[in-house]
Amino acid sequence: RELRPPRGPSEPAAASLALRVLQDLHALATPIAAADFNRLLSRAGGSGSLMPESRKALWALARDGLVAPSCETFGRLAELLRFDKDPKALTEVFTALQTSGVLTEPGNAWHALVAMTALGHGYLAAGCVDETEAVLREIYKHAEPTARPPSPWGPPDGPATDGAPVA
């Protein structure tokens, strides 16, 4: 039997087509549902295999408000952008994440942590120590509970019991 080449566009042609689609969406100012955008990001993967132009096109869609902001979206964008080692792009994502209000929305704690961790990794890869520290401060700020319920075991500074049971 004769071996046939795989059908469909070659990998470079497919990447070029994907970039053209992203640029057309941006040029037409076409809003994209967050779920569809996150699907695009998932397909792009975190391996850095996506062309830098495509990563920038994805960020441009989000930056220009064509995608509803979410911690998951910001985290995936930061994960992709960290491969470019571009502190300016990472700072844009960081600023957008802070000003969007998604960090304080209920139920976003996990995605916020993932987004901030990806930003920290990106800044570390780019050699930006001060920016990495700023991301860590932001993580600590949102990781600490603002109000703790009273402990059923009493205050933490209670009397020493030397291990004896308290009556």
Short mmCIF file of C-alpha atoms in Angstrom, two decimals:
data_model
loop_
_atom_site.label_atom_id
_atom_site.label_comp_id
_atom_site.label_asym_id
_atom_site.label_seq_id
_atom_site.Cartn_x
_atom_site.Cartn_y
_atom_site.Cartn_z
CA ARG A 1 0.00 0.00 0.00
CA GLU A 2 1.00 3.52 -0.66
CA LEU A 3 1.29 5.86 2.30
CA ARG A 4 -0.83 8.92 1.86
CA PRO A 5 -0.11 12.27 3.49
CA PRO A 6 -2.57 13.23 6.21
CA ARG A 7 -5.60 15.14 5.02
CA GLY A 8 -6.24 18.68 6.11
CA PRO A 9 -3.99 21.69 6.41
CA SER A 10 -0.41 21.34 7.54
CA GLU A 11 0.45 22.49 11.05
CA PRO A 12 1.92 25.86 9.91
CA ALA A 13 -1.08 26.43 7.62
CA ALA A 14 -3.51 25.62 10.44
CA ALA A 15 -1.67 27.99 12.78
CA SER A 16 -1.77 30.71 10.15
CA LEU A 17 -5.49 30.15 9.61
CA ALA A 18 -6.16 30.30 13.36
CA LEU A 19 -4.25 33.57 13.61
CA ARG A 20 -6.22 35.02 10.69
CA VAL A 21 -9.52 34.06 12.35
CA LEU A 22 -8.45 35.68 15.64
CA GLN A 23 -7.37 38.84 13.85
CA ASP A 24 -10.65 38.96 11.90
CA LEU A 25 -12.68 38.57 15.10
CA HIS A 26 -10.74 41.45 16.61
CA ALA A 27 -10.99 43.64 13.51
CA LEU A 28 -14.75 43.10 13.33
CA ALA A 29 -15.09 43.74 17.09
CA THR A 30 -17.01 40.49 17.40
CA PRO A 31 -17.90 39.69 21.02
CA ILE A 32 -17.01 36.15 22.05
CA ALA A 33 -18.75 34.20 24.79
CA ALA A 34 -16.41 33.49 27.71
CA ALA A 35 -16.97 29.74 27.29
CA ASP A 36 -15.97 29.90 23.60
CA PHE A 37 -12.96 32.03 24.42
CA ASN A 38 -11.86 29.61 27.16
CA ARG A 39 -12.27 26.77 24.64
CA LEU A 40 -9.93 28.65 22.27
CA LEU A 41 -7.46 29.06 25.10
CA SER A 42 -7.71 25.37 26.02
CA ARG A 43 -6.99 24.38 22.44
CA ALA A 44 -4.04 26.75 22.47
CA GLY A 45 -2.78 24.82 25.48
CA GLY A 46 -0.15 25.79 28.00
CA SER A 47 2.75 24.28 26.09
CA GLY A 48 3.88 27.44 24.41
CA SER A 49 3.29 25.82 21.02
CA LEU A 50 0.92 28.60 19.95
CA MET A 51 2.52 31.26 17.78
CA PRO A 52 3.36 34.46 19.71
CA GLU A 53 1.16 36.41 17.29
CA SER A 54 -1.81 34.18 18.18
CA ARG A 55 -1.19 34.60 21.91
CA LYS A 56 -1.14 38.37 21.42
CA ALA A 57 -4.30 38.22 19.31
CA LEU A 58 -6.09 36.29 22.08
CA TRP A 59 -4.98 38.89 24.64
CA ALA A 60 -6.10 41.73 22.34
CA LEU A 61 -9.61 40.24 22.21
CA ALA A 62 -9.79 40.15 26.00
CA ARG A 63 -8.05 43.49 26.53
CA ASP A 64 -10.43 45.28 24.19
CA GLY A 65 -13.50 43.99 26.01
CA LEU A 66 -14.67 41.46 23.44
CA VAL A 67 -14.72 38.74 26.11
CA ALA A 68 -16.44 38.99 29.48
CA PRO A 69 -13.71 39.09 32.14
CA SER A 70 -13.29 36.08 34.39
CA CYS A 71 -10.51 34.78 36.63
CA GLU A 72 -10.33 31.65 34.51
CA THR A 73 -9.82 33.69 31.34
CA PHE A 74 -7.17 35.90 32.94
CA GLY A 75 -5.37 32.84 34.33
CA ARG A 76 -5.30 31.10 30.97
CA LEU A 77 -4.11 34.27 29.26
CA ALA A 78 -1.32 34.71 31.80
CA GLU A 79 -0.35 31.07 31.32
CA LEU A 80 -0.07 31.60 27.55
CA LEU A 81 1.64 35.00 27.74
CA ARG A 82 4.31 33.79 30.15
CA PHE A 83 6.01 32.01 27.24
CA ASP A 84 6.68 35.36 25.56
CA LYS A 85 8.54 36.64 28.65
CA ASP A 86 6.95 40.02 27.95
CA PRO A 87 6.57 41.95 31.23
CA LYS A 88 4.45 44.63 29.55
CA ALA A 89 1.79 42.11 28.42
CA LEU A 90 1.84 40.41 31.82
CA THR A 91 1.41 43.78 33.55
CA GLU A 92 -1.57 44.53 31.31
CA VAL A 93 -3.17 41.22 32.35
CA PHE A 94 -2.32 41.86 36.03
CA THR A 95 -3.83 45.36 35.93
CA ALA A 96 -6.94 44.13 34.12
CA LEU A 97 -7.34 41.34 36.65
CA GLN A 98 -7.10 43.80 39.57
CA THR A 99 -9.45 46.41 38.08
CA SER A 100 -12.07 44.02 36.67
CA GLY A 101 -13.49 43.12 40.08
CA VAL A 102 -13.40 39.38 39.39
CA LEU A 103 -10.94 38.74 42.22
CA THR A 104 -13.54 39.61 44.83
CA GLU A 105 -16.50 37.83 43.24
CA PRO A 106 -17.77 34.87 45.28
CA GLY A 107 -16.57 31.50 44.07
CA ASN A 108 -13.52 32.84 42.25
CA ALA A 109 -10.89 32.01 44.87
CA TRP A 110 -9.44 29.01 43.02
CA HIS A 111 -9.34 30.68 39.58
CA ALA A 112 -7.90 33.85 41.14
CA LEU A 113 -5.08 31.81 42.71
CA VAL A 114 -4.38 30.06 39.40
CA ALA A 115 -4.36 33.40 37.52
CA MET A 116 -2.01 35.01 40.03
CA THR A 117 0.29 31.98 40.05
CA ALA A 118 0.52 32.05 36.23
CA LEU A 119 1.33 35.77 36.37
CA GLY A 120 4.02 35.11 39.00
CA HIS A 121 5.55 32.38 36.84
CA GLY A 122 5.54 34.70 33.85
CA TYR A 123 7.28 37.48 35.75
CA LEU A 124 9.84 35.02 37.13
CA ALA A 125 10.53 33.69 33.62
CA ALA A 126 11.03 37.29 32.45
CA GLY A 127 13.36 37.98 35.41
CA CYS A 128 11.10 40.63 36.98
CA VAL A 129 11.59 40.30 40.73
CA ASP A 130 9.63 43.39 41.81
CA GLU A 131 6.61 42.40 39.72
CA THR A 132 6.75 38.86 41.10
CA GLU A 133 6.69 40.29 44.64
CA ALA A 134 3.67 42.45 43.73
CA VAL A 135 1.81 39.36 42.50
CA LEU A 136 2.69 37.49 45.72
CA ARG A 137 1.38 40.41 47.80
CA GLU A 138 -1.86 40.30 45.80
CA ILE A 139 -2.15 36.54 46.35
CA TYR A 140 -1.69 36.98 50.11
CA LYS A 141 -4.19 39.84 50.15
CA HIS A 142 -6.91 37.68 48.58
CA ALA A 143 -5.92 34.44 50.28
CA GLU A 144 -6.47 35.75 53.80
CA PRO A 145 -10.04 35.48 55.01
CA THR A 146 -11.42 38.90 55.90
CA ALA A 147 -13.58 37.67 58.76
CA ARG A 148 -13.03 34.45 60.64
CA PRO A 149 -15.86 32.88 62.56
CA PRO A 150 -15.16 32.36 66.26
CA SER A 151 -13.42 29.10 66.97
CA PRO A 152 -15.41 26.49 68.92
CA TRP A 153 -12.16 25.83 70.82
CA GLY A 154 -11.96 29.32 72.26
CA PRO A 155 -9.49 32.09 71.59
CA PRO A 156 -6.04 31.06 70.33
CA ASP A 157 -4.35 32.85 73.25
CA GLY A 158 -6.17 30.88 75.94
CA PRO A 159 -4.60 29.70 79.17
CA ALA A 160 -1.87 27.10 78.89
CA THR A 161 -3.15 23.67 79.90
CA ASP A 162 0.12 21.70 79.68
CA GLY A 163 -1.80 19.05 77.78
CA ALA A 164 -4.34 18.55 80.58
CA PRO A 165 -7.94 18.34 79.44
CA VAL A 166 -9.99 21.48 80.00
CA ALA A 167 -13.08 20.97 82.12
#
